[in-house]
Short mmCIF file of C-alpha atoms in Angstrom, two decimals:
data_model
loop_
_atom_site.label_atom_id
_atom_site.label_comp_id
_atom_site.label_asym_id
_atom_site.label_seq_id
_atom_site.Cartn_x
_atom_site.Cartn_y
_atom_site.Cartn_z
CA UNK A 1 -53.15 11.95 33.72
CA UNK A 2 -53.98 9.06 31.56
CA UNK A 3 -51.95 5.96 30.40
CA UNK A 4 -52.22 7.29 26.73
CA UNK A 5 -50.77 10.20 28.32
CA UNK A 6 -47.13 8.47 29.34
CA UNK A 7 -47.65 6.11 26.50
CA UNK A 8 -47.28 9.23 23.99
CA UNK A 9 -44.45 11.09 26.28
CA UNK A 10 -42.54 7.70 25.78
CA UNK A 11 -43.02 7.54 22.23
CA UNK A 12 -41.93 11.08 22.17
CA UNK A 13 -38.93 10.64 24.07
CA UNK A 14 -37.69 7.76 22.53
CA UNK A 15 -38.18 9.28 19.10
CA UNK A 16 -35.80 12.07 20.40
CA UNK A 17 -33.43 9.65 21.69
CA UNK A 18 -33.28 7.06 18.67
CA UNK A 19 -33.96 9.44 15.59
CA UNK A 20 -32.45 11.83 13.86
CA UNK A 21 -33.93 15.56 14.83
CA UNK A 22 -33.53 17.76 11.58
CA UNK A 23 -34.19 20.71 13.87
CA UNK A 24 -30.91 19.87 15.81
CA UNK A 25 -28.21 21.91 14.37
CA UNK A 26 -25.64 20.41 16.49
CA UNK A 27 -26.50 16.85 15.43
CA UNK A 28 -26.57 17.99 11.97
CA UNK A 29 -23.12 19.75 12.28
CA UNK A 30 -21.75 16.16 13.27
CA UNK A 31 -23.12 14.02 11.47
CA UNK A 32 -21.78 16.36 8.58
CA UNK A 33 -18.37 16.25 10.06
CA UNK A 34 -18.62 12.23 10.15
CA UNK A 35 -19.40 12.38 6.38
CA UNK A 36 -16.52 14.80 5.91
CA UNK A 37 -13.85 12.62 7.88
CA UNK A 38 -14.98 9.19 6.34
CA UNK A 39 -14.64 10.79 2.76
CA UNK A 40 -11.46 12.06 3.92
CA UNK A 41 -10.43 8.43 4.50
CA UNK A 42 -11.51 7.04 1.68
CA UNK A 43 -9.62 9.89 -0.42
CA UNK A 44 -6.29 8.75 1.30
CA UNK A 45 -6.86 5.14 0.02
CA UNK A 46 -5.18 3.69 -3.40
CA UNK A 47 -1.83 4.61 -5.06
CA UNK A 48 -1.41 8.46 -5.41
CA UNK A 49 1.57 9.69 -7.66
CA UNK A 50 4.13 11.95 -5.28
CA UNK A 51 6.53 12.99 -8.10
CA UNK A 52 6.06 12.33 -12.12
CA UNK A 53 8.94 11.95 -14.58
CA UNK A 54 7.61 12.06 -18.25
CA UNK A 55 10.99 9.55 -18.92
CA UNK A 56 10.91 7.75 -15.84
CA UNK A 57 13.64 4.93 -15.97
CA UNK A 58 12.01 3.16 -12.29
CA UNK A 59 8.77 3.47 -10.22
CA UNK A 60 9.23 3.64 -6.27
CA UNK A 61 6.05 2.43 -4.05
CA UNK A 62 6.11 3.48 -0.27
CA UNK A 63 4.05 1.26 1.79
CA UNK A 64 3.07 2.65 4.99
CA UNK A 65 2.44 0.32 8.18
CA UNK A 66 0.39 -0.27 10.88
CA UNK A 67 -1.16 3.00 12.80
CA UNK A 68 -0.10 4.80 9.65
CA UNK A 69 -1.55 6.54 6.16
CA UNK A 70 0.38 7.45 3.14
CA UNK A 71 0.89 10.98 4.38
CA UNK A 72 1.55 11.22 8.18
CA UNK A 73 3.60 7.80 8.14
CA UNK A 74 6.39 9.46 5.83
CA UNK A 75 6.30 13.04 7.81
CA UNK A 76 8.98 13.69 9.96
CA UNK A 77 7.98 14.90 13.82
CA UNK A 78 9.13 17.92 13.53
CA UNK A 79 7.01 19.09 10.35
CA UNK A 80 9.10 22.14 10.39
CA UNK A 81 12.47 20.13 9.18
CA UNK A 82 9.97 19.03 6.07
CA UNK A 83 9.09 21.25 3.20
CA UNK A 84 5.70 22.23 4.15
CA UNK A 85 4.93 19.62 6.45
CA UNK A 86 4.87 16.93 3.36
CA UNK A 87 6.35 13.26 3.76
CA UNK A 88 10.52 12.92 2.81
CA UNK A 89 9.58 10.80 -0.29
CA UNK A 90 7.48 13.46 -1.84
CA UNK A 91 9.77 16.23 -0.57
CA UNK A 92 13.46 15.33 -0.48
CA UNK A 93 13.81 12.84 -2.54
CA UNK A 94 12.62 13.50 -5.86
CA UNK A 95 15.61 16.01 -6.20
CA UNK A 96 17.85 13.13 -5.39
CA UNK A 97 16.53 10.76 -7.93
CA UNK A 98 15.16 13.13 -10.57
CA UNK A 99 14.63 10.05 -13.05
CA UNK A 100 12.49 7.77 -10.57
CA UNK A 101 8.35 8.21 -10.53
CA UNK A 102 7.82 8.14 -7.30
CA UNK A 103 4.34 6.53 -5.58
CA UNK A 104 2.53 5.78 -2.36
CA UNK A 105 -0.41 3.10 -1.95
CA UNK A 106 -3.00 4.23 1.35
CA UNK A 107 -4.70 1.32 2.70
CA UNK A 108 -7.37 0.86 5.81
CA UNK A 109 -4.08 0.07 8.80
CA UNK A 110 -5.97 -1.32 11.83
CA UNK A 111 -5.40 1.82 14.17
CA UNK A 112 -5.52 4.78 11.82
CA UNK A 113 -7.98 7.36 13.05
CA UNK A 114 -11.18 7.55 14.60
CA UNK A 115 -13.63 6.11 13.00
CA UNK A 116 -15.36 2.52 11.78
CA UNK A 117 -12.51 -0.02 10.37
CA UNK A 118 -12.71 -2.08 6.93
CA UNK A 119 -13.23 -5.53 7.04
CA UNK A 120 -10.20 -6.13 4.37
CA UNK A 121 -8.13 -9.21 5.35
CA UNK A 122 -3.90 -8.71 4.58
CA UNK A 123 -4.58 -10.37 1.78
CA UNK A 124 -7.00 -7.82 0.25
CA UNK A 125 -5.09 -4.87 0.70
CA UNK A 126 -2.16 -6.87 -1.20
CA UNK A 127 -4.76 -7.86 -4.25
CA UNK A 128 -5.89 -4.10 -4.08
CA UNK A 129 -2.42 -3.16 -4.04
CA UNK A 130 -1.48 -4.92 -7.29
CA UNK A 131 -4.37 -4.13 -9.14
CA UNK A 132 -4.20 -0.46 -8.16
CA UNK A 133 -0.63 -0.37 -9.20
CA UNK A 134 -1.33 -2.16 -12.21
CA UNK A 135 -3.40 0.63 -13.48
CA UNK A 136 -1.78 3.26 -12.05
CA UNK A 137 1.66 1.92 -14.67
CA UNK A 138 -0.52 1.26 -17.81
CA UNK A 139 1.52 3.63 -19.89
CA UNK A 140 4.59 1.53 -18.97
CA UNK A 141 3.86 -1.44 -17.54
CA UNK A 142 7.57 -2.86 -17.95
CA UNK A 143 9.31 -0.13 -16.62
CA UNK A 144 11.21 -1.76 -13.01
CA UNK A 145 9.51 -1.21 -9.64
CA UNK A 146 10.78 -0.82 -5.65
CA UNK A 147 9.06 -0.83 -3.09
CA UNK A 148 9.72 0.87 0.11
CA UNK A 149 7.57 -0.41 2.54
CA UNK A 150 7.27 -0.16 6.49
CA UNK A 151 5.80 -2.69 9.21
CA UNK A 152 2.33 -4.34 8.09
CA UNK A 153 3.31 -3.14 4.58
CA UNK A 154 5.78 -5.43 4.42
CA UNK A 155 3.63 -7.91 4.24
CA UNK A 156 1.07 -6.51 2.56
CA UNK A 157 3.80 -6.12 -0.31
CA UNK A 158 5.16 -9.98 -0.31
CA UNK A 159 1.38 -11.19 -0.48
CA UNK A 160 1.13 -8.68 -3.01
CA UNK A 161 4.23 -10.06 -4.98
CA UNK A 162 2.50 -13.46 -4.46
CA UNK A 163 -0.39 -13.34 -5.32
CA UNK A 164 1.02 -11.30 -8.51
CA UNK A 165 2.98 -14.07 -9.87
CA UNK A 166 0.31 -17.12 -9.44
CA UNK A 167 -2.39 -14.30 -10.99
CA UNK A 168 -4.13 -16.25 -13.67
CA UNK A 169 -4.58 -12.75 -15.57
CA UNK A 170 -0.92 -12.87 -17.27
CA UNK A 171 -1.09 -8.57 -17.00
CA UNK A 172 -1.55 -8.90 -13.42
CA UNK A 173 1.58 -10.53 -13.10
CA UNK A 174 3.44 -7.94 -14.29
CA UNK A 175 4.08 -6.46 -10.56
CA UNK A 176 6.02 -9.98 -9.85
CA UNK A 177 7.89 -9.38 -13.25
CA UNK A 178 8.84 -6.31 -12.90
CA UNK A 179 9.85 -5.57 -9.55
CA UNK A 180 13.51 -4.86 -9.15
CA UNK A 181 13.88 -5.09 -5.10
CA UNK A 182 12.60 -4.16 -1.40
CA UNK A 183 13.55 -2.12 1.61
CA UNK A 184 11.63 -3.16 4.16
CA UNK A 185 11.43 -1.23 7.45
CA UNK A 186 10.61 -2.81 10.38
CA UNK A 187 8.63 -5.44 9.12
CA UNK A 188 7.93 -8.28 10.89
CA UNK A 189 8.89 -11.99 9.11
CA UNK A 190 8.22 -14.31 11.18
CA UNK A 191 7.22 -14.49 15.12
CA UNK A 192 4.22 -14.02 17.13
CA UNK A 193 4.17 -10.42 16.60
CA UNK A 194 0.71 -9.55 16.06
CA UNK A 195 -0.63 -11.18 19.06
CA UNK A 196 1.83 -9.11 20.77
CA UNK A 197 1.06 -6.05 19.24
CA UNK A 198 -2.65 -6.35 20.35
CA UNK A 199 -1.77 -6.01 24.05
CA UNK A 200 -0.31 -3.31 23.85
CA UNK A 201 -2.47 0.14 25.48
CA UNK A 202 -3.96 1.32 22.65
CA UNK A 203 -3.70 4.83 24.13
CA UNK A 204 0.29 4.97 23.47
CA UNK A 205 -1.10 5.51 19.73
CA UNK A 206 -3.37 8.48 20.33
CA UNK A 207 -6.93 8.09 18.72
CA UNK A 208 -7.84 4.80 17.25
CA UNK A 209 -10.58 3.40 15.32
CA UNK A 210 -12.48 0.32 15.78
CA UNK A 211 -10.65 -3.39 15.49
CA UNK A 212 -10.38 -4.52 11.74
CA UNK A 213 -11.32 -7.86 13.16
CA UNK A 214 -10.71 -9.90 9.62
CA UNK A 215 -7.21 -8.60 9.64
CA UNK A 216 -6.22 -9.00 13.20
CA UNK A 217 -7.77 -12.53 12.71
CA UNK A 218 -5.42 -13.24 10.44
CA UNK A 219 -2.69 -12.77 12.03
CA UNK A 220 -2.79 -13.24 15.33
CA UNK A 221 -2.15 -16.78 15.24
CA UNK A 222 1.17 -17.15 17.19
CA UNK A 223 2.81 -16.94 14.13
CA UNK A 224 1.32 -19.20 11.79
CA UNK A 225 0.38 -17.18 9.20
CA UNK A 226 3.78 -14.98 9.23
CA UNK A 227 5.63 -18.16 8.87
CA UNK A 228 3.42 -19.90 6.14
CA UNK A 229 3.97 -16.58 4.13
CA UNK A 230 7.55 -15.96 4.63
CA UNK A 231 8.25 -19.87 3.74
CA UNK A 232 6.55 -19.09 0.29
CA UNK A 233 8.23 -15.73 -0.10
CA UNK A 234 11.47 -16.82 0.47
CA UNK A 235 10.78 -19.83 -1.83
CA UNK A 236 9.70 -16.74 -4.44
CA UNK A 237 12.79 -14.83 -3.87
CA UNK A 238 15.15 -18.18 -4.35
CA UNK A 239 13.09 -19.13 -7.73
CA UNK A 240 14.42 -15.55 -9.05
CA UNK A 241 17.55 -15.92 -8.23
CA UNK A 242 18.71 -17.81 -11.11
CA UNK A 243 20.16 -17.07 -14.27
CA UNK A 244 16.70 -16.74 -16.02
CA UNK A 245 15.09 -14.39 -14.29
CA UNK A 246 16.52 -11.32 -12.80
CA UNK A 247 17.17 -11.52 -8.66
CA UNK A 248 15.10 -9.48 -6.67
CA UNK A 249 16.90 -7.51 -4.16
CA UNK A 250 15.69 -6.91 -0.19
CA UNK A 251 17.61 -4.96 1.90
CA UNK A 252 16.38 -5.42 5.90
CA UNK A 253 15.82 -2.25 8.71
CA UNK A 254 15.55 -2.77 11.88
CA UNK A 255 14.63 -0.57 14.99
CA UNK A 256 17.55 0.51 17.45
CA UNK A 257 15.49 1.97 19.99
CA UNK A 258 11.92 1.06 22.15
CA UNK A 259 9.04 2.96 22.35
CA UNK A 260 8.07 4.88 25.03
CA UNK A 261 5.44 2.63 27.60
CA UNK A 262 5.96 -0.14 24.58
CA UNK A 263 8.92 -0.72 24.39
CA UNK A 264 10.29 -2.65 20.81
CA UNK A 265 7.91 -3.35 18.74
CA UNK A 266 9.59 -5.68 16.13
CA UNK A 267 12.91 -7.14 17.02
CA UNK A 268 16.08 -7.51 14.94
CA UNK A 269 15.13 -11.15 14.62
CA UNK A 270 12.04 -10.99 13.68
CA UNK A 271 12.67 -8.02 11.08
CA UNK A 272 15.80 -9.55 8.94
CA UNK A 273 16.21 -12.59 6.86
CA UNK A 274 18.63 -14.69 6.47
CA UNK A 275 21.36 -14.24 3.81
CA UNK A 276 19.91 -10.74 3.30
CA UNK A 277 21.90 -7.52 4.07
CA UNK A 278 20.25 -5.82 7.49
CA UNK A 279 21.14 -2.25 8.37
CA UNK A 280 19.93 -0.38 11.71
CA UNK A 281 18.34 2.83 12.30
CA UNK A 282 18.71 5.02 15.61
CA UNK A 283 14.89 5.28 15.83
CA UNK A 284 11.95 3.52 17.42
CA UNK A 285 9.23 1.45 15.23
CA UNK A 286 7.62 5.03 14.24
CA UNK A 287 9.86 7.22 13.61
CA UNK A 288 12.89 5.21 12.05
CA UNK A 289 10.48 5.82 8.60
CA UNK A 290 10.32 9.75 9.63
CA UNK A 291 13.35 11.62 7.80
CA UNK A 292 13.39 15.11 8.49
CA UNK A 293 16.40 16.09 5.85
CA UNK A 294 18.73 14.64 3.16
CA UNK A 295 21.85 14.47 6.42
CA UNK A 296 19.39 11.55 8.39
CA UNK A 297 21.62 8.63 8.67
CA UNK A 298 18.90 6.62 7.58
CA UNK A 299 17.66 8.83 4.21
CA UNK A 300 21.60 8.30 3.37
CA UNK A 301 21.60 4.78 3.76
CA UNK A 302 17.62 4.32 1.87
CA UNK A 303 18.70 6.85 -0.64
CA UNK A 304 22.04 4.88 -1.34
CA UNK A 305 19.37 1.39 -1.88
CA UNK A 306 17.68 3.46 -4.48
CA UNK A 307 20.06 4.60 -6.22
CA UNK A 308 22.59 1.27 -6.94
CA UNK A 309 19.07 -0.43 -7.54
CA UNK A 310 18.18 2.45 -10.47
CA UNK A 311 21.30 2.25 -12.02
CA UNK A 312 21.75 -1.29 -12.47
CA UNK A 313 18.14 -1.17 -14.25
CA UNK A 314 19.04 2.05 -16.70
#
């Protein structure tokens, strides 16, 4: 046999190696599913309304966290406990606060699924979360908001409320205006958390999807960045909290117990402020946001938040 004879086997080979072989059922069948799971992703992205009320008298944004979506993050464990499998906010609640609109925003979380990661920074998922949120309230764009928000949405919600009040579009800073207070759940204000976080085994989260390297970036920086923004968001909150503008109000939780091979992944000092109330929850980092019925110690002590807040806006 020939050189041109190896030359075209190579060619051949190499074509079946490196290109895509319509005969291939198999390959087509995944790269279908690949298409199917990335749409998938994309349709879990934004602010999706949980529970309408035509007379609404407060809208309430859950923020999910790192590892998390705006589905699984809220579902308890035990899916059984829920209605149907579907997260506590869009399932037990409502009945509890039958005037509130209740809302979740989905955002690309660092270790989600598997899968290529977004490029966003923290700071574009809090832009995208006030412009999203601005549309989504264009029918009412005065009515008060809460937000309920757990780990990295945290701070994806104080840049948010940031970057809402120095908006140079005056309707754009209508998030800032109108927002009423904030639970936050194990979110972490200051520290070098982040660079922490990214030793841990990757594996103790189940399947993960490739590093968002912009947003890791940004804060893994021995705790730079965390500090920078909590100076400026505690410099927001003490600007409200005068007579001419209404307070905002933050309410702290913190984690009681460690997760397993982890161990705790934001501490009681790094997840409270000062001069801020700060209530515990017999949970670890994941589940202490996973209620599984309207008894939960912590759904009591949330639900009791959300309702003082609501009335003293009504």
């Amino acid at each position: 046999m020939g050189k041109g004879y190896f030359r075209s086997l190579r060619r051949r080979v190499k074509a079946r190696l490196f290109h895509h072989d319509a005969s291939d059922p198999g390959r087509a069948a995944s790269e279908a599913t690949d298409h199917t799971s990335a749409a998938i992703q994309a349709s879990s992205y934004g602010v999706l309304v949980w529970h309408d009320c035509p007379h609404a008298t407060v809208d309430i944004c859950f923020v999910h966290g790192l590892t998390g979506d705006r589905e699984r993050s809220w579902t308890a464990a035990d899916s059984k406990k829920e209605k149907d499998g579907h997260p506590w906010p869009q399932s037990i609640l409502p009945p509890e606060l039958p005037n509130a609109r209740i809302l979740t925003y989905g955002y690309d979380a660092y270790y989600t699924s598997e899968g290529v990661s977004s490029g966003n920074r923290l700071s574009d998922h809090a832009r995208n979360l006030v412009t999203e949120l601005t549309t989504n309230r264009r029918a009412n764009q005065n009515r008060p908001l809460i937000f309920v928000a757990h780990s990295l949405g945290g701070l994806v919600t104080k840049k948010g409320l940031l970057l809402s009040r120095d908006n140079r579009e005056e309707y754009l800073q209508g998030i800032f205006k109108c927002t009423k207070g904030i639970i936050f759940m194990g979110t972490p204000h200051r520290g070098s958390w982040m660079a922490d976080w990214a030793k841990f085994p990757v594996s103790a989260f189940g399947v993960v999807k490739s590093v968002n390297g912009r947003l890791l970036k940004s804060l893994q920086t021995d705790g730079e960045y965390l500090e920078s923004m909590q100076e400026d968001f505690a410099r927001l909150l003490r600007k409200t909290d005068t007579k001419s503008e209404t307070p905002i109000e933050v309410t702290c939780f913190f984690e009681e117990l460690p997760m397993q091979v982890i161990g705790t992944i934001v501490s009681r000092e790094s997840a409270t402020l000062p001069d801020y109330n700060a209530i515990s929850i017999h949970a670890n980092h994941r589940e202490m946001v996973r209620f599984s019925s309207t008894t939960d110690r912590g759904f009591v002590e949330v639900l009791g938040l959300l309702r003082k807040w609501q009335y003293e806006v009504e």
